[in-house]
Short mmCIF file of C-alpha atoms in Angstrom, two decimals:
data_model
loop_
_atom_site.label_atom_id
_atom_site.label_comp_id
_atom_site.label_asym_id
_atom_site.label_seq_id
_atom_site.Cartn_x
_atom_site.Cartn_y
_atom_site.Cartn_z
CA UNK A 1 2.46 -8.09 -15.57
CA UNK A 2 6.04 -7.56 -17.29
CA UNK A 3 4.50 -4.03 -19.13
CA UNK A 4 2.98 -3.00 -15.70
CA UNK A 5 6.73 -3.04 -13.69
CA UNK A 6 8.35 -1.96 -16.59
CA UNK A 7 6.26 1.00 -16.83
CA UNK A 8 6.62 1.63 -12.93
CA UNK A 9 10.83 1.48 -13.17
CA UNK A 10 10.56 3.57 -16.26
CA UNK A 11 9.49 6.14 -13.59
CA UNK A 12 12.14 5.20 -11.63
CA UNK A 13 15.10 6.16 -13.24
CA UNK A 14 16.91 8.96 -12.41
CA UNK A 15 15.14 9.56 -9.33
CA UNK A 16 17.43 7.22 -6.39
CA UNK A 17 14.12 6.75 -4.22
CA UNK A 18 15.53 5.17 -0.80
CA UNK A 19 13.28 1.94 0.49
CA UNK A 20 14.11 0.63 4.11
CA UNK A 21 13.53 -3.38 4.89
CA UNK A 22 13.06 -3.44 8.49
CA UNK A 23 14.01 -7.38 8.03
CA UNK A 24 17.00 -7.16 6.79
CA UNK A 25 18.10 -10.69 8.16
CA UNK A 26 15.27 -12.21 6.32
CA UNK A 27 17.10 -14.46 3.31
CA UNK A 28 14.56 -13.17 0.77
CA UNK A 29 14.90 -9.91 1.63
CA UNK A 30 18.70 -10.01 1.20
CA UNK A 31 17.95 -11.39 -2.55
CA UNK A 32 16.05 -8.99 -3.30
CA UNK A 33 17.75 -5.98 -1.86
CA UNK A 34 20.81 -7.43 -4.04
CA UNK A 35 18.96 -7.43 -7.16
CA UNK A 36 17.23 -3.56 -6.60
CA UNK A 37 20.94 -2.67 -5.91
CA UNK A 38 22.72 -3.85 -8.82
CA UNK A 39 19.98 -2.45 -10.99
CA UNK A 40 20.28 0.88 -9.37
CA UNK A 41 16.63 1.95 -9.84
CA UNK A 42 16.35 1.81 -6.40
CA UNK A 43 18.37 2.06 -3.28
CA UNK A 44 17.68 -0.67 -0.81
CA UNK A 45 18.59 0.34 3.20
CA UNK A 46 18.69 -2.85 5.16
CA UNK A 47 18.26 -2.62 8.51
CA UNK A 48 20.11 -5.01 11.08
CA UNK A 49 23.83 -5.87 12.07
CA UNK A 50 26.28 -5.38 9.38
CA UNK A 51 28.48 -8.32 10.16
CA UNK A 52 25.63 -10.77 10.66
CA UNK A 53 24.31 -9.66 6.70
CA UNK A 54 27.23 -9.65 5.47
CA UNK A 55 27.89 -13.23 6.89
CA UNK A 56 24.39 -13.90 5.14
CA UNK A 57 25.02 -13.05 1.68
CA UNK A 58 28.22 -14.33 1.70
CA UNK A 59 26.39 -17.61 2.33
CA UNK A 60 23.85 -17.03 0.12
CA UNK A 61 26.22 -15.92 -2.72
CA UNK A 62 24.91 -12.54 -2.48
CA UNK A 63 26.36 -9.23 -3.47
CA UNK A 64 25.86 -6.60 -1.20
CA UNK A 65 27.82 -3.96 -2.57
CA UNK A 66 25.30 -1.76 -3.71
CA UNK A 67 23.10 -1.95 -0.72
CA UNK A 68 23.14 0.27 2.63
CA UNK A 69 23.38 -1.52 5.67
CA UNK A 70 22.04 0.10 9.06
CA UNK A 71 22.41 -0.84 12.44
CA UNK A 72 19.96 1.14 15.06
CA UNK A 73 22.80 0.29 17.77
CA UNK A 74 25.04 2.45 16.15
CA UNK A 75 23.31 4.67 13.83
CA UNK A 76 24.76 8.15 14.41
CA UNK A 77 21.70 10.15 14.85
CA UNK A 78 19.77 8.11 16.79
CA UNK A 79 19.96 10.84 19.28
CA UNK A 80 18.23 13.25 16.94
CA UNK A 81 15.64 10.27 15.78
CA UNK A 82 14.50 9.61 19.49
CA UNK A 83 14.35 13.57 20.07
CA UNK A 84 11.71 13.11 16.78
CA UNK A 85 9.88 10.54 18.16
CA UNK A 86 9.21 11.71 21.03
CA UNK A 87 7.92 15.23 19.58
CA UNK A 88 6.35 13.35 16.81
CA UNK A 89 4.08 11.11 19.59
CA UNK A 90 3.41 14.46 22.06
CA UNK A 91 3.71 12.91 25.38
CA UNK A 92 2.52 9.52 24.98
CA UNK A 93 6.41 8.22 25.19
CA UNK A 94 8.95 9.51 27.04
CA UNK A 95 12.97 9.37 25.77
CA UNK A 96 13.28 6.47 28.01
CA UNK A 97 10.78 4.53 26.37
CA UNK A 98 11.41 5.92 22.80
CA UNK A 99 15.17 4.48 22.57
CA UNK A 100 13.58 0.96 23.69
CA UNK A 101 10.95 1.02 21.19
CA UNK A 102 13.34 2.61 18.14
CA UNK A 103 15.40 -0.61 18.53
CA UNK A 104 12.38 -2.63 17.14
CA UNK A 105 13.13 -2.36 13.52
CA UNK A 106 9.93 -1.53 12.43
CA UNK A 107 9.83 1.73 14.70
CA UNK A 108 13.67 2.18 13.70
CA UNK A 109 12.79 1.72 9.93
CA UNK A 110 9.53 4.05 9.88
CA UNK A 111 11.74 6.88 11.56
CA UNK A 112 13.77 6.68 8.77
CA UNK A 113 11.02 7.08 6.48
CA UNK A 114 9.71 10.33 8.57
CA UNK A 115 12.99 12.04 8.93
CA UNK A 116 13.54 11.80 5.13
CA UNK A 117 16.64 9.58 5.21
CA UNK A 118 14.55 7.06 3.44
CA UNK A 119 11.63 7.51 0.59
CA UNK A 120 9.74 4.46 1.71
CA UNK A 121 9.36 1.04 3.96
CA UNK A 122 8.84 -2.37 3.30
CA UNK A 123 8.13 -5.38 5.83
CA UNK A 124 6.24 -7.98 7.21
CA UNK A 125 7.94 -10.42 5.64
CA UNK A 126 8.72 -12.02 9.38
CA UNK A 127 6.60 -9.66 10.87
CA UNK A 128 2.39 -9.57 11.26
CA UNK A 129 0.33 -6.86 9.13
CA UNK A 130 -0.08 -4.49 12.65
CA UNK A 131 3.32 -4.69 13.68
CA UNK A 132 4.20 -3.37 10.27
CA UNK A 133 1.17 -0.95 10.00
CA UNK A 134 0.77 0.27 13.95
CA UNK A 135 4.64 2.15 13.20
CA UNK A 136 3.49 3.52 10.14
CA UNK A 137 -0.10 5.07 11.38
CA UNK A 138 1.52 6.42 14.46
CA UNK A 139 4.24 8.28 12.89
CA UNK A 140 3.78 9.07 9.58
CA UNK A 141 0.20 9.17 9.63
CA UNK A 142 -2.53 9.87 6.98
CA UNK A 143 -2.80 12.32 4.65
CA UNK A 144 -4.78 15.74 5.82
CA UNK A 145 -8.62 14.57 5.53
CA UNK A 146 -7.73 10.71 5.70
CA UNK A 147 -8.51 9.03 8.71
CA UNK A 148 -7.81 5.44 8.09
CA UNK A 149 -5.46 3.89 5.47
CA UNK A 150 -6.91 1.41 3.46
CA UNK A 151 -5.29 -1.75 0.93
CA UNK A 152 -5.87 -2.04 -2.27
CA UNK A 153 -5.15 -4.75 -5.28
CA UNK A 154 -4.24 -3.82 -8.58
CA UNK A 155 -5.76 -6.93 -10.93
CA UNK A 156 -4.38 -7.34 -13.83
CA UNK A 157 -4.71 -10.05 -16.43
CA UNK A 158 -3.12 -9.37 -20.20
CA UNK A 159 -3.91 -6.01 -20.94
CA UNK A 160 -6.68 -5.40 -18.08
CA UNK A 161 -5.97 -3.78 -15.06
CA UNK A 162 -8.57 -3.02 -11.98
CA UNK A 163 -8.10 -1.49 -8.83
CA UNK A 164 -10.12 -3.27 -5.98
CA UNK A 165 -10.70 -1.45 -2.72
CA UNK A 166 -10.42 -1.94 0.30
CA UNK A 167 -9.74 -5.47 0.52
CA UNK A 168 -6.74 -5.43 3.38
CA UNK A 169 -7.54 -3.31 6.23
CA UNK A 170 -11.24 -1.97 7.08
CA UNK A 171 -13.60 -3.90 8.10
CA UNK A 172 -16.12 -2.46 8.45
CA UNK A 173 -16.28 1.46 6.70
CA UNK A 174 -18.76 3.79 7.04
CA UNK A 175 -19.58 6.13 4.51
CA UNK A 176 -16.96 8.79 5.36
CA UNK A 177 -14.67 5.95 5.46
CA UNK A 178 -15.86 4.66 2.18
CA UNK A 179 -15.27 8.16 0.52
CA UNK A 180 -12.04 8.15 1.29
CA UNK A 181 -10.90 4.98 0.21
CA UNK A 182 -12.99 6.13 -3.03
CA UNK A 183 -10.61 8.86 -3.46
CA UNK A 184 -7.66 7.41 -2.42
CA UNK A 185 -8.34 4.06 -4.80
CA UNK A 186 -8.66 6.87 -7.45
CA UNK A 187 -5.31 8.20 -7.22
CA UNK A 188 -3.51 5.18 -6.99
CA UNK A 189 -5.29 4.07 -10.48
CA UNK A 190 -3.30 7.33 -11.73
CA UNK A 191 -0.41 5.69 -10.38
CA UNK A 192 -0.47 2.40 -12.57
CA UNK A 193 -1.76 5.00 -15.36
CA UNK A 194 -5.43 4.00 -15.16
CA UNK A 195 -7.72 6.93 -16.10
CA UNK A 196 -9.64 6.13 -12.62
CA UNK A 197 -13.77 5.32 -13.19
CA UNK A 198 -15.01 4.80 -9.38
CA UNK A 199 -17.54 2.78 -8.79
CA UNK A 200 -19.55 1.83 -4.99
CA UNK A 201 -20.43 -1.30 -4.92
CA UNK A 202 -23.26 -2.84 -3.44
CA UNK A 203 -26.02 -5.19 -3.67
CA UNK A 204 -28.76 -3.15 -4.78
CA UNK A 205 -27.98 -0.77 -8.08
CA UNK A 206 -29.80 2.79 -7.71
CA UNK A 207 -32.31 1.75 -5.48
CA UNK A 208 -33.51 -0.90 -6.63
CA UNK A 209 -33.40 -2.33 -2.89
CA UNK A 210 -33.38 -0.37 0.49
CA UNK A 211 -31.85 -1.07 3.96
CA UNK A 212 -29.24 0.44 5.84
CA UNK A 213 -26.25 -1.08 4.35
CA UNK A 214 -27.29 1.02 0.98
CA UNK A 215 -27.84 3.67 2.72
CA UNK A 216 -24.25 3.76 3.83
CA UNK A 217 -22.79 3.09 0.43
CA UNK A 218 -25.50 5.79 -1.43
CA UNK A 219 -24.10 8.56 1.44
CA UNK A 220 -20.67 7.63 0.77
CA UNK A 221 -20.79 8.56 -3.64
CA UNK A 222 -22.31 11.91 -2.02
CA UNK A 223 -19.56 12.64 -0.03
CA UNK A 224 -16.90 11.89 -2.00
CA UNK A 225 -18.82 13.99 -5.29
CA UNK A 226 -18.81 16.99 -2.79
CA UNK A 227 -15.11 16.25 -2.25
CA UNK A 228 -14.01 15.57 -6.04
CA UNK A 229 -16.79 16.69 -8.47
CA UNK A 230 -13.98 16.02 -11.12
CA UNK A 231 -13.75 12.26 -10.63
CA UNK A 232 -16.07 10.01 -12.49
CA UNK A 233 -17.80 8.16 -9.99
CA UNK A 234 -20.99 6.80 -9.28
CA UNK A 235 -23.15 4.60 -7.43
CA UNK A 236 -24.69 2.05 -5.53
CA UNK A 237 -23.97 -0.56 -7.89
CA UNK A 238 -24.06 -3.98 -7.99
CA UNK A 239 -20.85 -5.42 -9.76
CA UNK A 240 -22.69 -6.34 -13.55
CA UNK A 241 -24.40 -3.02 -13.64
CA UNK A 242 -20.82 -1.57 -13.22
CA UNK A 243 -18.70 -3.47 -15.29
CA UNK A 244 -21.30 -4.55 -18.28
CA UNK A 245 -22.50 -2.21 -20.25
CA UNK A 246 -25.73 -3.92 -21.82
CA UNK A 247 -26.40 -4.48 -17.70
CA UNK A 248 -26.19 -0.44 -16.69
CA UNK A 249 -27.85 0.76 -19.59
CA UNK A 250 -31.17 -1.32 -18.02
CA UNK A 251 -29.92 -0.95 -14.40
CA UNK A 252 -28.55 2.57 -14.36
CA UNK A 253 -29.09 4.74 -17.54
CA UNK A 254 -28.34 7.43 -15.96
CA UNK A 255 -25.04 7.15 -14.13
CA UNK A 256 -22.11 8.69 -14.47
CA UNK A 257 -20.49 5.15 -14.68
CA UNK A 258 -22.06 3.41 -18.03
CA UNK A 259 -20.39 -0.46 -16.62
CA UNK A 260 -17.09 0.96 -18.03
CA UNK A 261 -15.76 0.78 -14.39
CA UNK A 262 -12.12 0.44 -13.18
CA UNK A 263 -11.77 1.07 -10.00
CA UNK A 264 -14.30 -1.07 -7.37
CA UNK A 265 -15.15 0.50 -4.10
CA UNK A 266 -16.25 -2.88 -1.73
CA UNK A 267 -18.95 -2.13 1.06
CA UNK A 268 -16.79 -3.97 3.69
CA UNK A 269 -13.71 -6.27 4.01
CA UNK A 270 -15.60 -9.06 4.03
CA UNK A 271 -16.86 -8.59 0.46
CA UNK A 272 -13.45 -6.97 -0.89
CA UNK A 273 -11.07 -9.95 -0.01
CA UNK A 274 -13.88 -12.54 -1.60
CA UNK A 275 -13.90 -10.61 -4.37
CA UNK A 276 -10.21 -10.51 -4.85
CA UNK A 277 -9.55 -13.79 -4.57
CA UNK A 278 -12.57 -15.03 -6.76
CA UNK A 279 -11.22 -12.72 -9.46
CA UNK A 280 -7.98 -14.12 -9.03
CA UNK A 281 -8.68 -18.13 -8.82
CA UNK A 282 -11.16 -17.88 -10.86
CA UNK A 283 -10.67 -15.30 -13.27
CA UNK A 284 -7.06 -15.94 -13.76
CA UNK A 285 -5.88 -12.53 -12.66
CA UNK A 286 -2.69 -11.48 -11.09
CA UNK A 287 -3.14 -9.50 -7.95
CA UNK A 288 -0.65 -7.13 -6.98
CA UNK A 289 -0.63 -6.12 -3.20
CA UNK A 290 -2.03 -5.41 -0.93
CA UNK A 291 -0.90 -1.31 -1.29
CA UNK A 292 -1.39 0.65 1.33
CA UNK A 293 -2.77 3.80 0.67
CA UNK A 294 -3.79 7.40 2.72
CA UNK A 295 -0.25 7.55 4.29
CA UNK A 296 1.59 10.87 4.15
CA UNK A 297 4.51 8.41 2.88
CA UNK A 298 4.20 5.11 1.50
CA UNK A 299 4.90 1.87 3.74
CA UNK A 300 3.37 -1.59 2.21
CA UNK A 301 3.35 -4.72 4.21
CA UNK A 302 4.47 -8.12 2.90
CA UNK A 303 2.77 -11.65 3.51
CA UNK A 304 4.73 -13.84 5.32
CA UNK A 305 4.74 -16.35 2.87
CA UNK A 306 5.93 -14.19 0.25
CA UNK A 307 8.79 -15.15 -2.03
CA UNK A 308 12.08 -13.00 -3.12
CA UNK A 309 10.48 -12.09 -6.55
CA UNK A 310 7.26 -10.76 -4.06
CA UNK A 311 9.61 -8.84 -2.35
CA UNK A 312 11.21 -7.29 -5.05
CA UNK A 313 8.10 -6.22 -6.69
CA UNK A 314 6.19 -4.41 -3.36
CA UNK A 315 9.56 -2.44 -3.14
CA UNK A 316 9.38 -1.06 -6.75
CA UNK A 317 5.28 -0.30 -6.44
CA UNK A 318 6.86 1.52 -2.89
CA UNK A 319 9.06 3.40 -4.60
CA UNK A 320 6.95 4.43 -7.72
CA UNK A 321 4.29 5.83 -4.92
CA UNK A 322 7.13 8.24 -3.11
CA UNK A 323 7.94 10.09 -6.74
#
């Protein structure tokens, strides 16, 4: 885990990326916005009343001093940012309404993202996965030909790393969906510098069982082949026939994937967060997320019972996806 972070900061330096915390108040959010700061990778914009945080850290015998403090009550251009909002939402709030909602911290915090005086957002450290997502979707939106953004884990275990998909937000994807997250999965692989192998899972391999689920997953490796012929990717697969490769040279000899899969495209939520979490209890491996992906800029969502080091972490993966 150390050699995937340290190769994430290593891209890091030099480059000042700005991360909001919509939480700022939040005591493991001030720890960790105190350790990004003195390391000066990253610079961490805390959003909430300067002389309640400062209050905080004295408490907490934390150093603020290389951390940005912002207060929506008296941010300077909050004129200009409720002028955006409005634009950016085309009617369905009016200025009124958009200087009530940019006082939530998560609208506040997003804005900064969009206007560029911030590189990326992390919450939902206090706050639920939609009140940090619903912000995110409505003003920085997906990327052009992404409809949905879709979560992702990065499993790693010694040496190993996997990226698992989607096992966060859709529940239910059809095949357009599907492609997407595909292709999306596939560049965040480059990201963590895995050479991205794509494979559609499902519980039949090639055929060898028919229904309408299949169906869904087979149109979904056409689809995203018409979109990125480059990629490597291939299916339906079941999991062995993708990752063992004494399994897909019986299953699928043909393939473009020859069980020398990293990157696993689930059928459905339901299937994606099982097979996180068996790989991870059971297998031993570390999993790093959720990431949000298909955003035109990258916001990632916390759990709630997420630690300082947790924290930490999600804000350098954030900042390593806005270079």
């Amino acid at each position: 885990m150390s050699n995937l972070y340290d190769m994430l900061k290593g891209r890091l330096k030099g480059k000042s990326r700005r991360i909001v915390f919509p939480e700022g108040s939040d005591e493991r959010i001030l720890r960790a916005a105190s350790k990004l700061g003195d390391e000066g990778l990253v610079q961490p914009v805390l959003v909430g009343l300067r002389d309640k945080l400062e209050q905080q850290a004295k408490e907490l015998n934390v150093s603020l001093t290389n951390v940005e403090i912002v207060d929506p009550n008296k941010y300077e251009a909050f004129d200009e940012m409720v002028a955006s909002f409005v634009e950016r939402r085309k009617g369905k709030a009016t200025e009124e309404a958009a200087r009530k909602m940019l006082l939530d911290e998560n609208y506040f915090g997003t804005m900064l993202v969009y206007m560029n005086k911030a590189d990326g957002l992390v919450s939902g450290a206090v706050h639920s996965t939609a009140e940090t997502v619903r912000p995110a979707l409505q003003i920085i939106k997906t990327k052009e030909g992404i409809k949905k953004t879709s979560g992702v884990f990065i499993m790693v275990r010694d040496e190993e790393k996997y990226v698992f998909a989607d096992c966060a937000i859709n529940i239910s994807p059809n095949s357009q969906d599907l492609a997407e997250i595909a292709l999306a999965s596939a560049d965040t692989a480059s990201l963590f510098n895995i050479d991205p192998r794509v494979a559609m899972l499902s519980f039949s391999t090639k055929g060898s069982a028919k229904s309408e689920e299949t169906d869904k997953v087979i149109e979904a490796v056409k689809i995203a082949k018409e979109q990125r012929p480059e990629l490597t990717l291939d299916g339906e697969f079941q999991f062995d026939a993708a990752f063992v490769p004494s399994v897909a040279e019986k299953k699928a000899p043909d393939a473009d994937i020859k069980g020398d899969a990293n990157v696993f495209v689930f059928p459905g939520l339901e299937a994606g967060n099982i097979g996180y979490k068996i790989a991870q209890r059971l297998g031993n491996f570390d999993a790093v997320g959720p990431i949000l992906q298909g955003l035109n800029k990258p916001v990632n969502d916390l759990s709630r019972g997420c630690n300082t080091d947790d924290v930490y972490k999600l804000a350098i993966i954030t900042a390593a996806q806005s270079v």
